[in-house]
PDB file of N, CA and C in Angstrom:
ATOM      1  N   LEU A  33     108.403 121.207 119.467  1.00 65.00           N
ATOM      2  CA  LEU A  33     107.413 122.120 120.750  1.00 65.00           C
ATOM      3  C   LEU A  33     107.016 122.153 121.825  1.00 65.00           C
ATOM      4  N   ASP A  34     106.559 123.123 121.900  1.00 84.00           N
ATOM      5  CA  ASP A  34     106.605 123.699 123.668  1.00 84.00           C
ATOM      6  C   ASP A  34     105.515 123.322 124.230  1.00 84.00           C
ATOM      7  N   SER A  35     105.332 123.279 125.337  1.00 87.00           N
ATOM      8  CA  SER A  35     104.041 122.604 126.473  1.00 87.00           C
ATOM      9  C   SER A  35     103.177 123.417 125.767  1.00 87.00           C
ATOM     10  N   GLU A  36     102.305 124.191 125.512  1.00 91.00           N
ATOM     11  CA  GLU A  36     101.492 124.142 125.663  1.00 91.00           C
ATOM     12  C   GLU A  36     100.857 123.842 123.706  1.00 91.00           C
ATOM     13  N   GLU A  37     101.822 123.612 123.084  1.00 93.00           N
ATOM     14  CA  GLU A  37     101.332 123.241 121.843  1.00 93.00           C
ATOM     15  C   GLU A  37     101.171 121.448 122.201  1.00 93.00           C
ATOM     16  N   LEU A  38     101.780 120.726 122.783  1.00 92.00           N
ATOM     17  CA  LEU A  38     101.742 119.368 123.091  1.00 92.00           C
ATOM     18  C   LEU A  38     100.819 119.211 124.283  1.00 92.00           C
ATOM     19  N   GLU A  39     100.347 120.051 124.946  1.00 94.00           N
ATOM     20  CA  GLU A  39      98.939 120.381 125.451  1.00 94.00           C
ATOM     21  C   GLU A  39      97.584 120.187 124.530  1.00 94.00           C
ATOM     22  N   LEU A  40      98.014 120.926 123.493  1.00 96.00           N
ATOM     23  CA  LEU A  40      96.464 121.077 122.298  1.00 96.00           C
ATOM     24  C   LEU A  40      96.772 119.353 121.530  1.00 96.00           C
ATOM     25  N   GLN A  41      97.978 118.978 121.620  1.00 96.00           N
ATOM     26  CA  GLN A  41      97.891 117.885 120.883  1.00 96.00           C
ATOM     27  C   GLN A  41      97.559 116.624 121.734  1.00 96.00           C
ATOM     28  N   VAL A  42      97.713 116.584 123.372  1.00 96.00           N
ATOM     29  CA  VAL A  42      97.432 115.804 123.469  1.00 96.00           C
ATOM     30  C   VAL A  42      95.631 115.566 123.926  1.00 96.00           C
ATOM     31  N   LYS A  43      95.404 116.761 123.475  1.00 97.00           N
ATOM     32  CA  LYS A  43      93.749 117.297 123.953  1.00 97.00           C
ATOM     33  C   LYS A  43      92.933 116.364 122.853  1.00 97.00           C
ATOM     34  N   GLN A  44      93.563 117.360 121.260  1.00 97.00           N
ATOM     35  CA  GLN A  44      93.272 116.453 120.042  1.00 97.00           C
ATOM     36  C   GLN A  44      93.504 114.930 120.076  1.00 97.00           C
ATOM     37  N   GLN A  45      94.327 114.584 120.584  1.00 97.00           N
ATOM     38  CA  GLN A  45      94.223 112.462 120.620  1.00 97.00           C
ATOM     39  C   GLN A  45      93.308 112.302 121.967  1.00 97.00           C
ATOM     40  N   GLU A  46      93.148 112.395 122.628  1.00 98.00           N
ATOM     41  CA  GLU A  46      92.423 112.781 123.640  1.00 98.00           C
ATOM     42  C   GLU A  46      90.861 112.321 123.292  1.00 98.00           C
ATOM     43  N   LEU A  47      90.559 113.406 122.348  1.00 98.00           N
ATOM     44  CA  LEU A  47      89.267 113.324 121.139  1.00 98.00           C
ATOM     45  C   LEU A  47      89.011 112.635 120.243  1.00 98.00           C
ATOM     46  N   ALA A  48      90.046 112.186 119.381  1.00 97.00           N
ATOM     47  CA  ALA A  48      90.600 110.726 118.716  1.00 97.00           C
ATOM     48  C   ALA A  48      90.167 109.816 119.300  1.00 97.00           C
ATOM     49  N   LEU A  49      90.452 109.498 120.049  1.00 97.00           N
ATOM     50  CA  LEU A  49      90.569 108.413 121.379  1.00 97.00           C
ATOM     51  C   LEU A  49      89.064 108.316 121.366  1.00 97.00           C
ATOM     52  N   GLU A  50      88.373 109.397 121.919  1.00 98.00           N
ATOM     53  CA  GLU A  50      87.107 109.322 122.253  1.00 98.00           C
ATOM     54  C   GLU A  50      85.974 108.994 120.910  1.00 98.00           C
ATOM     55  N   ARG A  51      86.772 109.158 119.876  1.00 98.00           N
ATOM     56  CA  ARG A  51      85.927 108.763 118.540  1.00 98.00           C
ATOM     57  C   ARG A  51      85.812 107.514 118.313  1.00 98.00           C
ATOM     58  N   ALA A  52      87.179 107.342 118.452  1.00 97.00           N
ATOM     59  CA  ALA A  52      87.476 105.855 118.051  1.00 97.00           C
ATOM     60  C   ALA A  52      86.855 104.362 118.895  1.00 97.00           C
ATOM     61  N   GLN A  53      86.565 105.085 120.039  1.00 97.00           N
ATOM     62  CA  GLN A  53      85.860 103.920 121.243  1.00 97.00           C
ATOM     63  C   GLN A  53      84.920 104.156 120.491  1.00 97.00           C
ATOM     64  N   ILE A  54      83.615 105.395 120.233  1.00 97.00           N
ATOM     65  CA  ILE A  54      82.542 105.387 119.540  1.00 97.00           C
ATOM     66  C   ILE A  54      82.359 104.656 118.826  1.00 97.00           C
ATOM     67  N   ALA A  55      83.564 104.832 117.471  1.00 96.00           N
ATOM     68  CA  ALA A  55      83.285 103.920 116.658  1.00 96.00           C
ATOM     69  C   ALA A  55      83.140 102.529 116.494  1.00 96.00           C
ATOM     70  N   TYR A  56      83.905 102.217 117.393  1.00 96.00           N
ATOM     71  CA  TYR A  56      84.020 100.773 118.263  1.00 96.00           C
ATOM     72  C   TYR A  56      82.614 100.433 118.555  1.00 96.00           C
ATOM     73  N   ARG A  57      82.295 101.300 119.352  1.00 95.00           N
ATOM     74  CA  ARG A  57      80.957 100.557 120.030  1.00 95.00           C
ATOM     75  C   ARG A  57      79.506 100.717 119.264  1.00 95.00           C
ATOM     76  N   MET A  58      79.604 101.352 118.025  1.00 95.00           N
ATOM     77  CA  MET A  58      78.502 101.342 117.002  1.00 95.00           C
ATOM     78  C   MET A  58      78.979 100.540 116.201  1.00 95.00           C
ATOM     79  N   ALA A  59      79.734  99.679 116.082  1.00 95.00           N
ATOM     80  CA  ALA A  59      80.227  99.112 114.762  1.00 95.00           C
ATOM     81  C   ALA A  59      80.197  97.387 115.595  1.00 95.00           C
ATOM     82  N   LYS A  60      80.466  97.443 116.968  1.00 94.00           N
ATOM     83  CA  LYS A  60      79.943  96.402 117.428  1.00 94.00           C
ATOM     84  C   LYS A  60      78.666  96.099 117.932  1.00 94.00           C
ATOM     85  N   LYS A  61      77.794  97.572 117.978  1.00 93.00           N
ATOM     86  CA  LYS A  61      76.372  97.034 118.284  1.00 93.00           C
ATOM     87  C   LYS A  61      75.935  96.337 116.265  1.00 93.00           C
ATOM     88  N   ALA A  62      76.137  96.795 115.494  1.00 93.00           N
ATOM     89  CA  ALA A  62      75.831  96.726 114.309  1.00 93.00           C
ATOM     90  C   ALA A  62      76.094  95.867 114.214  1.00 93.00           C
ATOM     91  N   GLY A  63      77.460  94.991 114.331  1.00 89.00           N
ATOM     92  CA  GLY A  63      77.502  93.452 113.533  1.00 89.00           C
ATOM     93  C   GLY A  63      78.301  92.208 114.314  1.00 89.00           C
ATOM     94  N   GLY A  64      78.383  92.763 115.880  1.00 87.00           N
ATOM     95  CA  GLY A  64      78.886  91.923 116.808  1.00 87.00           C
ATOM     96  C   GLY A  64      80.260  92.193 116.686  1.00 87.00           C
ATOM     97  N   ALA A  65      80.566  91.594 117.810  1.00 80.00           N
ATOM     98  CA  ALA A  65      82.016  91.920 118.091  1.00 80.00           C
ATOM     99  C   ALA A  65      83.325  91.074 117.642  1.00 80.00           C
ATOM    100  N   SER A  66      82.865  90.497 117.135  1.00 85.00           N
ATOM    101  CA  SER A  66      83.581  89.615 115.731  1.00 85.00           C
ATOM    102  C   SER A  66      83.488  89.832 114.474  1.00 85.00           C
ATOM    103  N   SER A  67      82.715  91.064 114.057  1.00 90.00           N
ATOM    104  CA  SER A  67      82.764  91.753 112.730  1.00 90.00           C
ATOM    105  C   SER A  67      83.991  92.405 112.522  1.00 90.00           C
ATOM    106  N   ASP A  68      83.970  92.027 110.825  1.00 92.00           N
ATOM    107  CA  ASP A  68      85.202  92.910 110.363  1.00 92.00           C
ATOM    108  C   ASP A  68      85.299  94.619 110.175  1.00 92.00           C
ATOM    109  N   SER A  69      84.200  94.791 110.688  1.00 93.00           N
ATOM    110  CA  SER A  69      84.031  96.572 111.121  1.00 93.00           C
ATOM    111  C   SER A  69      84.827  96.808 112.539  1.00 93.00           C
ATOM    112  N   ALA A  70      84.249  96.049 113.098  1.00 94.00           N
ATOM    113  CA  ALA A  70      84.269  95.991 114.608  1.00 94.00           C
ATOM    114  C   ALA A  70      85.858  95.936 115.119  1.00 94.00           C
ATOM    115  N   GLN A  71      86.244  94.746 114.446  1.00 95.00           N
ATOM    116  CA  GLN A  71      87.640  94.508 114.206  1.00 95.00           C
ATOM    117  C   GLN A  71      88.673  95.871 114.358  1.00 95.00           C
ATOM    118  N   LEU A  72      88.351  96.381 112.443  1.00 96.00           N
ATOM    119  CA  LEU A  72      88.774  97.511 112.208  1.00 96.00           C
ATOM    120  C   LEU A  72      88.703  98.597 113.286  1.00 96.00           C
ATOM    121  N   ALA A  73      87.760  98.705 114.075  1.00 96.00           N
ATOM    122  CA  ALA A  73      87.295  99.684 114.766  1.00 96.00           C
ATOM    123  C   ALA A  73      88.379  99.306 115.617  1.00 96.00           C
ATOM    124  N   TRP A  74      88.376  98.408 116.682  1.00 97.00           N
ATOM    125  CA  TRP A  74      89.412  98.304 117.327  1.00 97.00           C
ATOM    126  C   TRP A  74      90.651  98.970 117.168  1.00 97.00           C
ATOM    127  N   ILE A  75      91.230  98.010 115.736  1.00 97.00           N
ATOM    128  CA  ILE A  75      92.379  98.577 115.603  1.00 97.00           C
ATOM    129  C   ILE A  75      92.440 100.095 115.536  1.00 97.00           C
ATOM    130  N   ASP A  76      91.322 101.193 115.276  1.00 97.00           N
ATOM    131  CA  ASP A  76      91.767 102.193 115.920  1.00 97.00           C
ATOM    132  C   ASP A  76      92.264 102.631 116.982  1.00 97.00           C
ATOM    133  N   VAL A  77      91.074 102.058 118.202  1.00 98.00           N
ATOM    134  CA  VAL A  77      91.220 102.590 119.362  1.00 98.00           C
ATOM    135  C   VAL A  77      92.492 101.814 119.816  1.00 98.00           C
ATOM    136  N   GLU A  78      92.869 101.066 119.442  1.00 98.00           N
ATOM    137  CA  GLU A  78      94.311 100.797 120.233  1.00 98.00           C
ATOM    138  C   GLU A  78      95.818 101.882 119.427  1.00 98.00           C
ATOM    139  N   SER A  79      95.177 102.405 118.279  1.00 98.00           N
ATOM    140  CA  SER A  79      95.981 103.088 117.551  1.00 98.00           C
ATOM    141  C   SER A  79      95.857 103.924 118.047  1.00 98.00           C
ATOM    142  N   ALA A  80      94.657 104.701 118.420  1.00 98.00           N
ATOM    143  CA  ALA A  80      94.825 105.964 119.167  1.00 98.00           C
ATOM    144  C   ALA A  80      95.061 106.071 120.299  1.00 98.00           C
ATOM    145  N   GLN A  81      95.176 104.916 121.221  1.00 98.00           N
ATOM    146  CA  GLN A  81      95.577 104.619 122.622  1.00 98.00           C
ATOM    147  C   GLN A  81      97.279 105.071 122.368  1.00 98.00           C
ATOM    148  N   LEU A  82      97.667 104.150 121.886  1.00 98.00           N
ATOM    149  CA  LEU A  82      98.708 103.771 121.468  1.00 98.00           C
ATOM    150  C   LEU A  82      99.806 105.421 121.038  1.00 98.00           C
ATOM    151  N   THR A  83      99.088 106.666 120.348  1.00 97.00           N
ATOM    152  CA  THR A  83      99.171 107.847 119.693  1.00 97.00           C
ATOM    153  C   THR A  83      99.407 108.389 120.986  1.00 97.00           C
ATOM    154  N   LEU A  84      98.120 108.659 122.114  1.00 97.00           N
ATOM    155  CA  LEU A  84      97.741 109.342 123.258  1.00 97.00           C
ATOM    156  C   LEU A  84      99.019 109.048 124.302  1.00 97.00           C
ATOM    157  N   ASP A  85      99.605 107.778 124.356  1.00 97.00           N
ATOM    158  CA  ASP A  85     100.132 107.528 125.357  1.00 97.00           C
ATOM    159  C   ASP A  85     101.624 108.178 125.168  1.00 97.00           C
ATOM    160  N   GLU A  86     101.960 108.027 124.003  1.00 96.00           N
ATOM    161  CA  GLU A  86     103.233 108.478 123.384  1.00 96.00           C
ATOM    162  C   GLU A  86     103.350 110.329 123.757  1.00 96.00           C
ATOM    163  N   SER A  87     102.225 110.808 123.265  1.00 94.00           N
ATOM    164  CA  SER A  87     102.272 112.509 123.133  1.00 94.00           C
ATOM    165  C   SER A  87     101.883 113.024 124.866  1.00 94.00           C
ATOM    166  N   LYS A  88     101.864 111.785 125.273  1.00 94.00           N
ATOM    167  CA  LYS A  88     101.496 112.412 126.923  1.00 94.00           C
ATOM    168  C   LYS A  88     102.719 111.840 127.490  1.00 94.00           C
ATOM    169  N   LYS A  89     103.616 111.339 126.984  1.00 94.00           N
ATOM    170  CA  LYS A  89     105.297 111.121 127.765  1.00 94.00           C
ATOM    171  C   LYS A  89     105.872 111.758 127.148  1.00 94.00           C
ATOM    172  N   GLU A  90     105.785 112.537 126.310  1.00 92.00           N
ATOM    173  CA  GLU A  90     106.367 113.386 125.471  1.00 92.00           C
ATOM    174  C   GLU A  90     106.478 115.055 126.563  1.00 92.00           C
ATOM    175  N   LEU A  91     104.951 114.833 126.959  1.00 90.00           N
ATOM    176  CA  LEU A  91     104.932 116.243 127.736  1.00 90.00           C
ATOM    177  C   LEU A  91     105.375 115.984 129.089  1.00 90.00           C
ATOM    178  N   GLU A  92     104.898 114.919 129.259  1.00 89.00           N
ATOM    179  CA  GLU A  92     106.000 114.363 130.934  1.00 89.00           C
ATOM    180  C   GLU A  92     107.336 114.655 130.558  1.00 89.00           C
ATOM    181  N   ASN A  93     108.208 114.508 129.575  1.00 88.00           N
ATOM    182  CA  ASN A  93     109.899 114.695 129.949  1.00 88.00           C
ATOM    183  C   ASN A  93     109.836 115.993 129.550  1.00 88.00           C
ATOM    184  N   LEU A  94     108.467 116.506 129.211  1.00 83.00           N
ATOM    185  CA  LEU A  94     109.256 118.527 128.464  1.00 83.00           C
ATOM    186  C   LEU A  94     109.162 119.093 130.326  1.00 83.00           C
ATOM    187  N   THR A  95     108.524 118.579 131.702  1.00 71.00           N
ATOM    188  CA  THR A  95     108.539 119.028 132.453  1.00 71.00           C
ATOM    189  C   THR A  95     109.979 118.529 133.178  1.00 71.00           C
ATOM    190  N   ILE A  96     110.719 119.439 133.612  1.00 72.00           N
ATOM    191  CA  ILE A  96     111.877 119.674 134.410  1.00 72.00           C
ATOM    192  C   ILE A  96     110.993 119.449 136.187  1.00 72.00           C
ATOM    193  N   THR A  97     111.486 118.012 136.802  1.00 71.00           N
ATOM    194  CA  THR A  97     111.254 118.096 137.868  1.00 71.00           C
ATOM    195  C   THR A  97     112.422 117.376 139.104  1.00 71.00           C
ATOM    196  N   SER A  98     112.228 118.329 139.896  1.00 73.00           N
ATOM    197  CA  SER A  98     113.529 117.680 141.070  1.00 73.00           C
ATOM    198  C   SER A  98     113.145 116.717 142.049  1.00 73.00           C
ATOM    199  N   PRO A  99     113.830 116.020 142.667  1.00 81.00           N
ATOM    200  CA  PRO A  99     113.930 114.925 143.342  1.00 81.00           C
ATOM    201  C   PRO A  99     113.533 115.739 144.938  1.00 81.00           C
ATOM    202  N   ILE A 100     114.030 117.041 145.221  1.00 85.00           N
ATOM    203  CA  ILE A 100     114.443 117.744 146.098  1.00 85.00           C
ATOM    204  C   ILE A 100     113.778 119.395 145.965  1.00 85.00           C
ATOM    205  N   ASP A 101     113.317 119.708 147.324  1.00 83.00           N
ATOM    206  CA  ASP A 101     113.051 121.045 147.333  1.00 83.00           C
ATOM    207  C   ASP A 101     114.230 122.163 147.371  1.00 83.00           C
ATOM    208  N   GLY A 102     114.225 123.450 146.883  1.00 79.00           N
ATOM    209  CA  GLY A 102     115.030 124.492 146.456  1.00 79.00           C
ATOM    210  C   GLY A 102     114.912 125.708 145.995  1.00 79.00           C
ATOM    211  N   VAL A 103     115.650 125.888 145.535  1.00 80.00           N
ATOM    212  CA  VAL A 103     115.520 127.543 144.399  1.00 80.00           C
ATOM    213  C   VAL A 103     117.067 127.217 143.427  1.00 80.00           C
ATOM    214  N   VAL A 104     116.509 127.247 142.086  1.00 73.00           N
ATOM    215  CA  VAL A 104     117.979 127.085 141.174  1.00 73.00           C
ATOM    216  C   VAL A 104     117.811 128.998 140.975  1.00 73.00           C
ATOM    217  N   SER A 105     119.357 129.096 140.862  1.00 73.00           N
ATOM    218  CA  SER A 105     119.961 130.537 141.451  1.00 73.00           C
ATOM    219  C   SER A 105     120.885 130.467 140.337  1.00 73.00           C
TER     220      SER A 105
END
């Protein structure tokens, strides 16, 4: 994947995480934090966060940085 594709993937996963968080809040409000639906929604939140973290790590690894200033020739 190139950087543009990874950036798009990160954005999509940020949206997926936000959607999962909203679903969790709705499930918690409807049935309480200990309800099965809230617990399942929390699992979705955790899964979305892990996926997002992994994609961000891939994007960071795609960028080459140097600890010193200079020009590559």
